[in-house]
mmCIF file of C-alpha atoms in Angstrom:
data_model
loop_
_atom_site.group_PDB
_atom_site.id
_atom_site.type_symbol
_atom_site.label_atom_id
_atom_site.label_comp_id
_atom_site.label_asym_id
_atom_site.label_seq_id
_atom_site.Cartn_x
_atom_site.Cartn_y
_atom_site.Cartn_z
ATOM 1 C CA MET A 74 -13.089 -26.453 -49.475
ATOM 2 C CA ALA A 75 -12.900 -26.565 -45.247
ATOM 3 C CA THR A 76 -9.162 -25.614 -45.730
ATOM 4 C CA ALA A 77 -10.099 -22.511 -48.162
ATOM 5 C CA ALA A 78 -12.934 -21.230 -46.258
ATOM 6 C CA ALA A 79 -10.710 -21.423 -42.750
ATOM 7 C CA GLU A 80 -7.533 -19.500 -44.421
ATOM 8 C CA SER A 81 -9.728 -16.666 -45.695
ATOM 9 C CA LEU A 82 -10.920 -16.401 -41.553
ATOM 10 C CA PRO A 83 -9.240 -14.016 -39.411
ATOM 11 C CA ALA A 84 -6.206 -15.902 -37.672
ATOM 12 C CA LYS A 85 -7.734 -16.446 -33.973
ATOM 13 C CA ARG A 86 -11.407 -17.976 -35.607
ATOM 14 C CA ARG A 87 -9.010 -20.010 -38.064
ATOM 15 C CA LYS A 88 -7.317 -21.192 -35.361
ATOM 16 C CA THR A 89 -10.501 -22.169 -33.482
ATOM 17 C CA LEU A 90 -12.093 -23.777 -36.433
ATOM 18 C CA THR A 91 -8.693 -26.452 -36.446
ATOM 19 C CA GLY A 92 -8.985 -26.819 -32.904
ATOM 20 C CA ASN A 93 -5.115 -24.766 -32.239
ATOM 21 C CA GLU A 94 -6.969 -22.259 -29.520
ATOM 22 C CA ASP A 95 -9.962 -22.105 -27.112
ATOM 23 C CA SER A 96 -13.422 -21.432 -28.413
ATOM 24 C CA ALA A 97 -14.680 -17.706 -28.417
ATOM 25 C CA LEU A 98 -14.594 -15.771 -24.828
ATOM 26 C CA ILE A 99 -18.673 -15.061 -25.722
ATOM 27 C CA GLU A 100 -20.086 -17.525 -28.351
ATOM 28 C CA GLY A 101 -21.433 -14.767 -31.174
ATOM 29 C CA LEU A 102 -19.521 -11.843 -29.914
ATOM 30 C CA PRO A 103 -16.153 -10.654 -31.044
ATOM 31 C CA ASP A 104 -13.504 -10.941 -28.155
ATOM 32 C CA HIS A 105 -13.073 -7.019 -27.913
ATOM 33 C CA ILE A 106 -17.285 -7.376 -27.192
ATOM 34 C CA SER A 107 -17.243 -10.082 -24.742
ATOM 35 C CA GLU A 108 -14.265 -8.764 -23.026
ATOM 36 C CA ILE A 109 -16.322 -5.196 -22.691
ATOM 37 C CA CYS A 110 -19.233 -7.048 -21.201
ATOM 38 C CA LEU A 111 -17.186 -9.343 -19.142
ATOM 39 C CA SER A 112 -15.268 -6.333 -17.445
ATOM 40 C CA LEU A 113 -18.747 -5.272 -16.047
ATOM 41 C CA VAL A 114 -19.092 -8.300 -13.835
ATOM 42 C CA ARG A 115 -17.768 -6.920 -9.995
ATOM 43 C CA ARG A 116 -16.786 -9.891 -8.523
ATOM 44 C CA PRO A 117 -13.906 -11.366 -10.925
ATOM 45 C CA SER A 118 -13.889 -15.137 -8.681
ATOM 46 C CA LEU A 119 -17.213 -15.493 -10.740
ATOM 47 C CA LEU A 120 -15.591 -15.496 -13.981
ATOM 48 C CA SER A 121 -12.660 -17.348 -12.754
ATOM 49 C CA ALA A 122 -14.846 -20.561 -12.036
ATOM 50 C CA VAL A 123 -16.814 -20.592 -15.517
ATOM 51 C CA CYS A 124 -14.118 -21.446 -17.981
ATOM 52 C CA THR A 125 -9.953 -21.759 -18.502
ATOM 53 C CA ARG A 126 -10.577 -19.062 -21.332
ATOM 54 C CA TRP A 127 -11.964 -16.794 -18.939
ATOM 55 C CA ARG A 128 -9.705 -17.398 -15.776
ATOM 56 C CA ARG A 129 -6.893 -16.136 -18.138
ATOM 57 C CA LEU A 130 -8.759 -12.837 -19.401
ATOM 58 C CA LEU A 131 -8.693 -11.604 -15.620
ATOM 59 C CA TYR A 132 -4.899 -11.611 -15.724
ATOM 60 C CA SER A 133 -4.217 -10.328 -19.086
ATOM 61 C CA PRO A 134 -3.427 -6.967 -20.110
ATOM 62 C CA GLU A 135 -7.077 -6.163 -21.898
ATOM 63 C CA PHE A 136 -9.346 -6.709 -18.755
ATOM 64 C CA PRO A 137 -9.336 -4.304 -16.194
ATOM 65 C CA PRO A 138 -7.289 -5.083 -13.290
ATOM 66 C CA PHE A 139 -9.164 -5.941 -10.009
ATOM 67 C CA PRO A 140 -7.863 -4.666 -6.431
ATOM 68 C CA SER A 141 -5.442 -7.047 -4.341
ATOM 69 C CA LEU A 142 -3.637 -7.031 -1.357
ATOM 70 C CA TYR A 143 0.256 -6.254 -1.184
ATOM 71 C CA ALA A 144 1.970 -7.198 2.036
ATOM 72 C CA LEU A 145 5.671 -6.539 2.928
ATOM 73 C CA PHE A 146 6.353 -9.503 5.362
ATOM 74 C CA VAL A 147 9.295 -10.302 7.496
ATOM 75 C CA ASP A 148 10.377 -13.990 7.434
ATOM 76 C CA THR A 149 9.967 -15.379 10.989
ATOM 77 C CA THR A 150 11.809 -18.812 10.235
ATOM 78 C CA SER A 151 14.553 -17.313 9.623
ATOM 79 C CA ASP A 152 18.170 -19.016 10.665
ATOM 80 C CA PRO A 153 17.589 -18.498 14.997
ATOM 81 C CA GLY A 154 21.212 -17.444 14.786
ATOM 82 C CA ARG A 155 20.737 -14.420 12.843
ATOM 83 C CA VAL A 156 19.098 -11.473 14.536
ATOM 84 C CA ASN A 157 17.602 -9.593 11.220
ATOM 85 C CA PRO A 158 15.060 -11.365 9.363
ATOM 86 C CA SER A 159 14.521 -11.426 5.725
ATOM 87 C CA VAL A 160 12.523 -8.739 4.085
ATOM 88 C CA ARG A 161 9.579 -10.325 1.815
ATOM 89 C CA PHE A 162 6.945 -8.754 -0.456
ATOM 90 C CA MET A 163 3.730 -10.819 -1.507
ATOM 91 C CA CYS A 164 0.114 -10.529 -3.223
ATOM 92 C CA PHE A 165 -3.267 -11.990 -2.196
ATOM 93 C CA ASP A 166 -5.077 -12.976 -5.402
ATOM 94 C CA PRO A 167 -8.651 -12.515 -3.810
ATOM 95 C CA VAL A 168 -9.386 -14.551 -7.013
ATOM 96 C CA SER A 169 -7.334 -17.856 -5.991
ATOM 97 C CA SER A 170 -6.947 -17.131 -2.282
ATOM 98 C CA LYS A 171 -3.613 -17.150 -3.126
ATOM 99 C CA TRP A 172 -0.350 -15.601 -1.530
ATOM 100 C CA ASP A 173 2.076 -14.937 -4.669
ATOM 101 C CA PRO A 174 5.670 -13.831 -4.246
ATOM 102 C CA LEU A 175 6.298 -10.446 -6.139
ATOM 103 C CA PRO A 176 9.241 -10.584 -8.317
ATOM 104 C CA PRO A 177 12.747 -9.928 -7.198
ATOM 105 C CA PRO A 178 13.244 -6.320 -6.969
ATOM 106 C CA PRO A 179 16.707 -5.187 -8.073
ATOM 107 C CA PRO A 180 19.901 -5.955 -6.169
ATOM 108 C CA TYR A 181 20.175 -2.169 -4.642
ATOM 109 C CA PRO A 182 19.549 -1.593 -2.281
ATOM 110 C CA PRO A 183 20.157 -5.074 -0.702
ATOM 111 C CA LEU A 184 17.065 -6.174 0.814
ATOM 112 C CA HIS A 185 18.705 -8.452 3.667
ATOM 113 C CA ARG A 186 20.772 -5.376 4.858
ATOM 114 C CA ILE A 187 17.474 -3.671 5.635
ATOM 115 C CA LEU A 188 17.331 -4.025 9.753
ATOM 116 C CA TYR A 189 14.203 -5.156 11.136
ATOM 117 C CA ARG A 190 15.580 -6.095 14.694
ATOM 118 C CA HIS A 191 18.350 -5.197 16.369
ATOM 119 C CA PRO A 192 19.893 -6.560 19.721
ATOM 120 C CA SER A 193 20.288 -3.057 21.047
ATOM 121 C CA PHE A 194 16.325 -2.262 20.749
ATOM 122 C CA ILE A 195 15.086 -5.823 22.081
ATOM 123 C CA SER A 196 11.392 -5.259 22.650
ATOM 124 C CA PHE A 197 11.247 -2.589 19.460
ATOM 125 C CA ASN A 198 10.964 -3.237 15.762
ATOM 126 C CA LEU A 199 12.902 -1.184 13.500
ATOM 127 C CA PRO A 200 10.484 0.399 10.857
ATOM 128 C CA ILE A 201 10.564 -0.267 7.314
ATOM 129 C CA GLN A 202 8.252 2.247 5.287
ATOM 130 C CA CYS A 203 6.366 1.694 2.629
ATOM 131 C CA VAL A 204 3.373 3.685 0.616
ATOM 132 C CA SER A 205 1.201 2.940 -2.344
ATOM 133 C CA ALA A 206 0.881 6.204 -4.688
ATOM 134 C CA ALA A 207 -0.536 5.960 -8.743
ATOM 135 C CA GLY A 208 -1.045 2.346 -8.321
ATOM 136 C CA LYS A 209 2.325 1.561 -7.177
ATOM 137 C CA LEU A 210 3.949 0.021 -4.012
ATOM 138 C CA ILE A 211 7.121 2.163 -3.150
ATOM 139 C CA LEU A 212 9.563 0.883 -0.329
ATOM 140 C CA ILE A 213 11.067 4.227 0.778
ATOM 141 C CA ALA A 214 12.850 4.468 4.020
ATOM 142 C CA GLY A 215 14.856 1.728 6.472
ATOM 143 C CA SER A 216 17.973 1.102 8.617
ATOM 144 C CA ASN A 217 20.986 -0.947 8.146
ATOM 145 C CA GLN A 218 23.227 -2.608 10.848
ATOM 146 C CA GLN A 219 24.737 0.996 11.326
ATOM 147 C CA LEU A 220 21.711 2.876 11.884
ATOM 148 C CA SER A 221 21.771 4.746 9.406
ATOM 149 C CA PRO A 222 19.328 4.877 6.599
ATOM 150 C CA ALA A 223 19.190 2.328 4.544
ATOM 151 C CA ILE A 224 17.240 3.301 1.081
ATOM 152 C CA SER A 225 19.249 6.457 -0.471
ATOM 153 C CA HIS A 226 16.827 5.227 -3.956
ATOM 154 C CA PRO A 227 12.862 4.003 -3.568
ATOM 155 C CA LEU A 228 12.176 0.917 -5.185
ATOM 156 C CA ILE A 229 9.208 1.198 -7.131
ATOM 157 C CA PHE A 230 6.980 -1.830 -8.134
ATOM 158 C CA ASP A 231 4.552 -1.480 -11.172
ATOM 159 C CA PRO A 232 1.727 -4.320 -10.855
ATOM 160 C CA VAL A 233 0.840 -3.984 -14.104
ATOM 161 C CA SER A 234 4.209 -4.720 -15.607
ATOM 162 C CA SER A 235 5.014 -6.807 -12.700
ATOM 163 C CA SER A 236 8.702 -5.289 -12.542
ATOM 164 C CA TRP A 237 10.473 -3.126 -10.092
ATOM 165 C CA SER A 238 12.186 -0.288 -10.641
ATOM 166 C CA SER A 239 14.675 2.240 -8.408
ATOM 167 C CA GLY A 240 13.499 5.794 -8.401
ATOM 168 C CA PRO A 241 15.944 9.281 -8.361
ATOM 169 C CA GLN A 242 17.705 9.605 -4.772
ATOM 170 C CA ILE A 243 16.349 11.006 -2.291
ATOM 171 C CA GLY A 244 17.517 14.505 -1.678
ATOM 172 C CA SER A 245 18.385 13.617 1.971
ATOM 173 C CA PRO A 246 17.854 9.968 2.893
ATOM 174 C CA ARG A 247 16.539 9.285 6.011
ATOM 175 C CA ARG A 248 14.785 6.596 8.812
ATOM 176 C CA TRP A 249 12.138 7.111 11.280
ATOM 177 C CA CYS A 250 10.351 9.693 9.291
ATOM 178 C CA ALA A 251 7.038 10.780 7.992
ATOM 179 C CA THR A 252 5.844 8.953 4.933
ATOM 180 C CA GLY A 253 2.721 9.243 2.892
ATOM 181 C CA ALA A 254 1.114 9.884 -0.755
ATOM 182 C CA CYS A 255 -1.306 12.135 -1.856
ATOM 183 C CA ASP A 256 -3.033 12.541 -5.233
ATOM 184 C CA GLY A 257 -0.204 10.308 -7.156
ATOM 185 C CA ALA A 258 2.667 11.889 -5.266
ATOM 186 C CA ILE A 259 4.266 10.412 -2.285
ATOM 187 C CA TYR A 260 6.473 12.531 0.396
ATOM 188 C CA ILE A 261 8.736 12.349 3.438
ATOM 189 C CA ALA A 262 8.861 14.442 5.962
ATOM 190 C CA SER A 263 11.522 14.837 9.118
ATOM 191 C CA GLY A 264 13.539 12.046 9.985
ATOM 192 C CA ILE A 265 17.068 11.299 10.878
ATOM 193 C CA SER A 266 19.883 10.563 8.466
ATOM 194 C CA SER A 267 23.397 8.884 9.439
ATOM 195 C CA GLN A 268 23.151 11.829 12.550
ATOM 196 C CA PHE A 269 20.428 14.145 13.513
ATOM 197 C CA SER A 270 20.351 16.757 11.902
ATOM 198 C CA SER A 271 18.009 19.805 12.352
ATOM 199 C CA CYS A 272 17.841 20.425 8.663
ATOM 200 C CA VAL A 273 16.820 16.982 8.055
ATOM 201 C CA ALA A 274 14.225 16.726 11.028
ATOM 202 C CA LYS A 275 12.602 19.769 9.554
ATOM 203 C CA SER A 276 12.866 19.104 5.611
ATOM 204 C CA THR A 277 9.871 17.799 3.214
ATOM 205 C CA GLU A 278 10.602 16.400 0.020
ATOM 206 C CA LYS A 279 8.516 15.296 -2.806
ATOM 207 C CA LEU A 280 8.321 12.902 -5.664
ATOM 208 C CA ASP A 281 5.149 12.921 -8.316
ATOM 209 C CA LEU A 282 4.707 9.139 -9.554
ATOM 210 C CA THR A 283 2.893 11.062 -12.371
ATOM 211 C CA ASP A 284 5.645 12.243 -13.771
ATOM 212 C CA GLN A 285 7.064 9.121 -13.896
ATOM 213 C CA ILE A 286 4.137 7.630 -15.983
ATOM 214 C CA SER A 287 4.380 10.571 -18.262
ATOM 215 C CA ASN A 288 8.188 10.051 -18.814
ATOM 216 C CA ASN A 289 8.583 13.309 -17.397
ATOM 217 C CA ARG A 290 12.323 14.516 -17.625
ATOM 218 C CA ARG A 291 11.860 15.853 -14.282
ATOM 219 C CA PHE A 292 10.998 12.923 -12.542
ATOM 220 C CA ASN A 293 13.215 13.936 -9.737
ATOM 221 C CA TRP A 294 12.897 14.513 -5.769
ATOM 222 C CA GLU A 295 11.413 18.230 -5.191
ATOM 223 C CA LYS A 296 12.214 20.276 -1.585
ATOM 224 C CA LEU A 297 8.929 21.801 -0.103
ATOM 225 C CA ARG A 298 8.695 23.497 2.869
ATOM 226 C CA ASP A 299 10.270 23.012 5.916
ATOM 227 C CA MET A 300 8.272 22.233 8.852
ATOM 228 C CA ARG A 301 7.825 24.149 11.860
ATOM 229 C CA ASP A 302 9.508 22.268 14.522
ATOM 230 C CA LEU A 303 11.645 19.054 15.336
ATOM 231 C CA ARG A 304 8.840 16.948 16.989
ATOM 232 C CA PHE A 305 7.994 14.575 13.707
ATOM 233 C CA SER A 306 11.903 12.832 13.777
ATOM 234 C CA ARG A 307 11.033 11.146 16.896
ATOM 235 C CA GLU A 308 9.714 8.231 15.206
ATOM 236 C CA ALA A 309 8.292 6.492 11.853
ATOM 237 C CA ILE A 310 5.185 8.091 10.900
ATOM 238 C CA ASP A 311 2.232 7.541 8.476
ATOM 239 C CA ALA A 312 1.263 10.947 6.528
ATOM 240 C CA VAL A 313 -2.308 10.579 5.481
ATOM 241 C CA GLY A 314 -3.395 12.198 2.327
ATOM 242 C CA TYR A 315 -6.719 13.233 2.573
ATOM 243 C CA LYS A 316 -8.578 16.353 0.628
ATOM 244 C CA THR A 317 -5.371 17.727 -1.004
ATOM 245 C CA LYS A 318 -3.305 17.367 2.645
ATOM 246 C CA LEU A 319 -1.545 15.392 4.339
ATOM 247 C CA LEU A 320 -2.360 14.803 8.114
ATOM 248 C CA MET A 321 0.221 13.355 10.571
ATOM 249 C CA VAL A 322 0.763 13.235 14.332
ATOM 250 C CA ASN A 323 4.260 12.979 16.166
ATOM 251 C CA VAL A 324 4.066 9.918 18.320
ATOM 252 C CA LYS A 325 2.389 6.139 18.114
ATOM 253 C CA GLY A 326 0.071 4.868 20.722
ATOM 254 C CA ASP A 327 -1.531 6.632 23.621
ATOM 255 C CA ALA A 328 0.974 9.085 24.366
ATOM 256 C CA ILE A 329 0.287 12.691 24.343
ATOM 257 C CA LYS A 330 0.064 13.744 20.429
ATOM 258 C CA GLU A 331 0.635 17.273 18.409
ATOM 259 C CA GLY A 332 -0.884 16.818 14.807
ATOM 260 C CA ALA A 333 0.479 18.937 11.643
ATOM 261 C CA ILE A 334 -0.950 19.031 8.301
ATOM 262 C CA TYR A 335 0.643 19.863 4.941
ATOM 263 C CA ASP A 336 -1.435 21.527 2.244
ATOM 264 C CA VAL A 337 -0.059 20.061 -1.147
ATOM 265 C CA VAL A 338 -1.558 22.482 -3.095
ATOM 266 C CA LYS A 339 -0.622 25.726 -1.080
ATOM 267 C CA ASP A 340 2.855 24.333 -0.112
ATOM 268 C CA GLU A 341 2.114 25.142 3.420
ATOM 269 C CA TRP A 342 2.302 23.988 7.162
ATOM 270 C CA GLU A 343 -0.657 24.389 9.602
ATOM 271 C CA ALA A 344 -1.611 22.868 13.017
ATOM 272 C CA MET A 345 -4.128 19.863 13.509
ATOM 273 C CA PRO A 346 -7.448 20.799 15.297
ATOM 274 C CA GLU A 347 -7.463 19.386 18.430
ATOM 275 C CA GLU A 348 -10.531 17.515 17.830
ATOM 276 C CA MET A 349 -8.836 15.811 15.017
ATOM 277 C CA VAL A 350 -5.779 14.739 17.409
ATOM 278 C CA ALA A 351 -8.048 13.206 20.188
ATOM 279 C CA GLY A 352 -9.051 10.673 17.355
ATOM 280 C CA TRP A 353 -5.879 9.348 16.767
ATOM 281 C CA ARG A 354 -5.613 6.544 18.990
ATOM 282 C CA GLY A 355 -4.051 4.175 16.511
ATOM 283 C CA PRO A 356 -3.495 3.917 12.682
ATOM 284 C CA VAL A 357 -5.396 6.304 10.582
ATOM 285 C CA ALA A 358 -6.237 5.686 6.871
ATOM 286 C CA ALA A 359 -8.530 8.239 4.157
ATOM 287 C CA MET A 360 -10.790 5.895 2.059
ATOM 288 C CA GLU A 361 -10.354 7.573 -1.165
ATOM 289 C CA GLU A 362 -8.539 10.214 0.491
ATOM 290 C CA GLU A 363 -11.727 11.568 1.467
ATOM 291 C CA ILE A 364 -13.289 9.829 4.308
ATOM 292 C CA LEU A 365 -10.781 9.408 7.567
ATOM 293 C CA TYR A 366 -11.249 6.178 9.841
ATOM 294 C CA SER A 367 -9.169 5.250 12.784
ATOM 295 C CA VAL A 368 -8.642 2.098 14.572
ATOM 296 C CA ASP A 369 -7.890 2.634 18.435
ATOM 297 C CA GLU A 370 -4.724 0.225 19.180
ATOM 298 C CA ARG A 371 -5.977 -0.358 22.559
ATOM 299 C CA ARG A 372 -9.894 -0.738 22.534
ATOM 300 C CA GLY A 373 -10.070 -2.550 18.628
ATOM 301 C CA THR A 374 -12.982 0.254 18.166
ATOM 302 C CA VAL A 375 -13.277 2.038 14.577
ATOM 303 C CA ARG A 376 -13.953 5.907 13.881
ATOM 304 C CA LYS A 377 -15.166 7.668 11.492
ATOM 305 C CA TYR A 378 -14.559 11.274 11.235
ATOM 306 C CA ASP A 379 -16.922 14.088 10.263
ATOM 307 C CA GLU A 380 -14.570 17.327 9.197
ATOM 308 C CA GLU A 381 -18.106 19.975 9.561
ATOM 309 C CA THR A 382 -18.402 18.917 13.499
ATOM 310 C CA ARG A 383 -14.740 17.997 14.034
ATOM 311 C CA GLU A 384 -16.228 14.820 15.745
ATOM 312 C CA TRP A 385 -15.063 10.766 15.705
ATOM 313 C CA SER A 386 -17.853 8.842 15.366
ATOM 314 C CA GLU A 387 -17.766 4.946 16.251
ATOM 315 C CA VAL A 388 -18.604 2.254 13.649
ATOM 316 C CA ALA A 389 -20.788 -0.516 14.715
ATOM 317 C CA VAL A 390 -18.819 -3.643 14.292
ATOM 318 C CA VAL A 391 -20.139 -7.192 14.659
ATOM 319 C CA GLU A 392 -20.036 -8.867 17.806
ATOM 320 C CA GLY A 393 -16.559 -9.592 18.695
ATOM 321 C CA GLY A 394 -14.860 -7.508 16.224
ATOM 322 C CA GLU A 395 -13.104 -5.124 18.245
ATOM 323 C CA GLU A 396 -11.479 -7.786 20.146
ATOM 324 C CA MET A 397 -9.991 -8.816 16.346
ATOM 325 C CA LEU A 398 -8.731 -5.365 16.094
ATOM 326 C CA LYS A 399 -6.591 -4.712 19.327
ATOM 327 C CA GLY A 400 -3.078 -4.063 18.785
ATOM 328 C CA ALA A 401 -3.811 -2.262 15.195
ATOM 329 C CA THR A 402 -0.416 -1.040 14.060
ATOM 330 C CA GLN A 403 -1.198 -0.195 10.480
ATOM 331 C CA VAL A 404 -4.440 0.173 8.220
ATOM 332 C CA THR A 405 -5.328 0.901 4.587
ATOM 333 C CA ALA A 406 -8.401 2.073 3.101
ATOM 334 C CA VAL A 407 -9.826 1.518 -0.674
ATOM 335 C CA ALA A 408 -13.407 0.370 -1.811
ATOM 336 C CA GLY A 409 -15.384 0.424 1.449
ATOM 337 C CA LYS A 410 -12.933 -1.750 3.056
ATOM 338 C CA LEU A 411 -9.892 -1.321 5.847
ATOM 339 C CA CYS A 412 -7.326 -3.647 5.843
ATOM 340 C CA VAL A 413 -5.397 -3.675 9.352
ATOM 341 C CA VAL A 414 -2.396 -5.190 10.418
ATOM 342 C CA THR A 415 -2.401 -5.690 13.978
ATOM 343 C CA VAL A 416 0.587 -6.392 16.784
ATOM 344 C CA ASP A 417 0.076 -10.356 16.978
ATOM 345 C CA GLY A 418 0.802 -10.644 13.460
ATOM 346 C CA LYS A 419 -2.942 -10.648 11.986
ATOM 347 C CA ILE A 420 -4.338 -9.049 8.631
ATOM 348 C CA VAL A 421 -7.899 -8.247 9.441
ATOM 349 C CA VAL A 422 -10.329 -6.650 6.934
ATOM 350 C CA VAL A 423 -13.208 -4.430 7.928
ATOM 351 C CA ASP A 424 -16.349 -3.677 5.441
ATOM 352 C CA VAL A 425 -17.413 -0.619 6.865
ATOM 353 C CA VAL A 426 -20.548 -0.323 3.995
ATOM 354 C CA ALA A 427 -21.976 -3.246 5.906
ATOM 355 C CA GLU A 428 -24.247 -2.109 8.981
ATOM 356 C CA PRO A 429 -22.901 -3.123 11.404
ATOM 357 C CA ALA A 430 -19.470 -3.722 9.790
ATOM 358 C CA MET A 431 -18.534 -7.107 8.888
ATOM 359 C CA ILE A 432 -14.855 -8.603 10.103
ATOM 360 C CA TRP A 433 -12.757 -11.618 8.674
ATOM 361 C CA ASN A 434 -8.639 -12.192 8.883
ATOM 362 C CA VAL A 435 -6.795 -12.816 5.905
ATOM 363 C CA GLU A 436 -4.688 -15.957 6.098
ATOM 364 C CA VAL A 437 -0.621 -14.831 6.601
ATOM 365 C CA PRO A 438 1.468 -17.385 4.772
ATOM 366 C CA TYR A 439 3.261 -19.633 7.493
ATOM 367 C CA GLY A 440 6.236 -18.050 8.553
ATOM 368 C CA LEU A 441 5.477 -14.608 7.744
ATOM 369 C CA GLU A 442 5.242 -11.606 10.043
ATOM 370 C CA PRO A 443 2.809 -8.740 8.359
ATOM 371 C CA VAL A 444 4.821 -4.861 8.538
ATOM 372 C CA SER A 445 2.495 -3.361 6.102
ATOM 373 C CA VAL A 446 -0.796 -3.939 3.858
ATOM 374 C CA HIS A 447 -1.885 -1.923 0.681
ATOM 375 C CA VAL A 448 -4.525 -2.355 -2.076
ATOM 376 C CA LEU A 449 -3.218 -2.152 -5.828
ATOM 377 C CA PRO A 450 -4.332 -3.576 -9.037
ATOM 378 C CA ARG A 451 -3.525 -7.257 -9.480
ATOM 379 C CA MET A 452 -0.014 -8.393 -10.413
ATOM 380 C CA SER A 453 -0.298 -9.109 -14.190
ATOM 381 C CA LYS A 454 0.856 -13.054 -15.098
ATOM 382 C CA PRO A 455 1.898 -13.148 -18.442
ATOM 383 C CA ASP A 456 3.005 -16.770 -17.973
ATOM 384 C CA PHE A 457 -0.509 -17.072 -16.895
ATOM 385 C CA CYS A 458 -2.129 -15.857 -20.104
#
């Protein structure tokens, strides 16, 4: 009788009765209803602490992916005889508080040929440029041993499928360029090819990643309106996506800067207001592409931009917070938090929603130096599920 009754039930429930599968997610509820209920819990770590079944659910395709920190690292423990350290991509899981390596990327371009240090530049690290857009991480520009562009096709990592793919060939591969993202598309502007070219130094290209998601056959780089001058090809620049525009300045540090704004809707370039340029004293990021924040690399102060008054106002942080942020080199902004990379190899998180803003360090894996950080959906773990 018991065997006949078990055979009449759905397979999942039958396995539960016979002891071959874990119990229901929430006793008395169908699993699909339980998944909806559990997805409303705002702290995934709480679910992970309850039971193994809930912990597995966190990494399954049925559960909404929670945000995680992704980082591009260089390996400082490489053979001292080698000038150039190896490049690594890793993901910090906030539930387990562990760094997990990303799957190996496609063999081309080979990551070991992307240069970070060169004997001709003793105190200068060569830029390796990554951006994030449409929930994906994109490696887009770097230099090779000949100081030529190392990347002709962007490498695109999709956290949901935990897989890499090669994007379409860039019209004019380049290095030391402006790279950024806005509304699901990535942009490259200015820069240097194998040799300096005024055409490349003024050119702008766009790749819309939403075309890849929809399997659009037109998933290719699109040439846009040229920049007005050549002054943005001096070094690698972060182009900040902000209210359907890309914002950029031509140099880093405390040097006198010039700013440019690209309107992604009108395909037009315009000068950046002097008041906005004045606050660009370090890396800048836009929270959800709506609110601008800057981190002063010399003083460690955090500022927020008011578009109506064209003023930067200082954000109060906890005591000692500015000291932790000195030497900021890169920042990303998501969900009320700034994630900052500093020149001394630290990753610092600033909760700008709290008053005063809370600040803490994320422990970096031993022997690795962060180059840039990005916040994307958690990496799926099919083996874990």
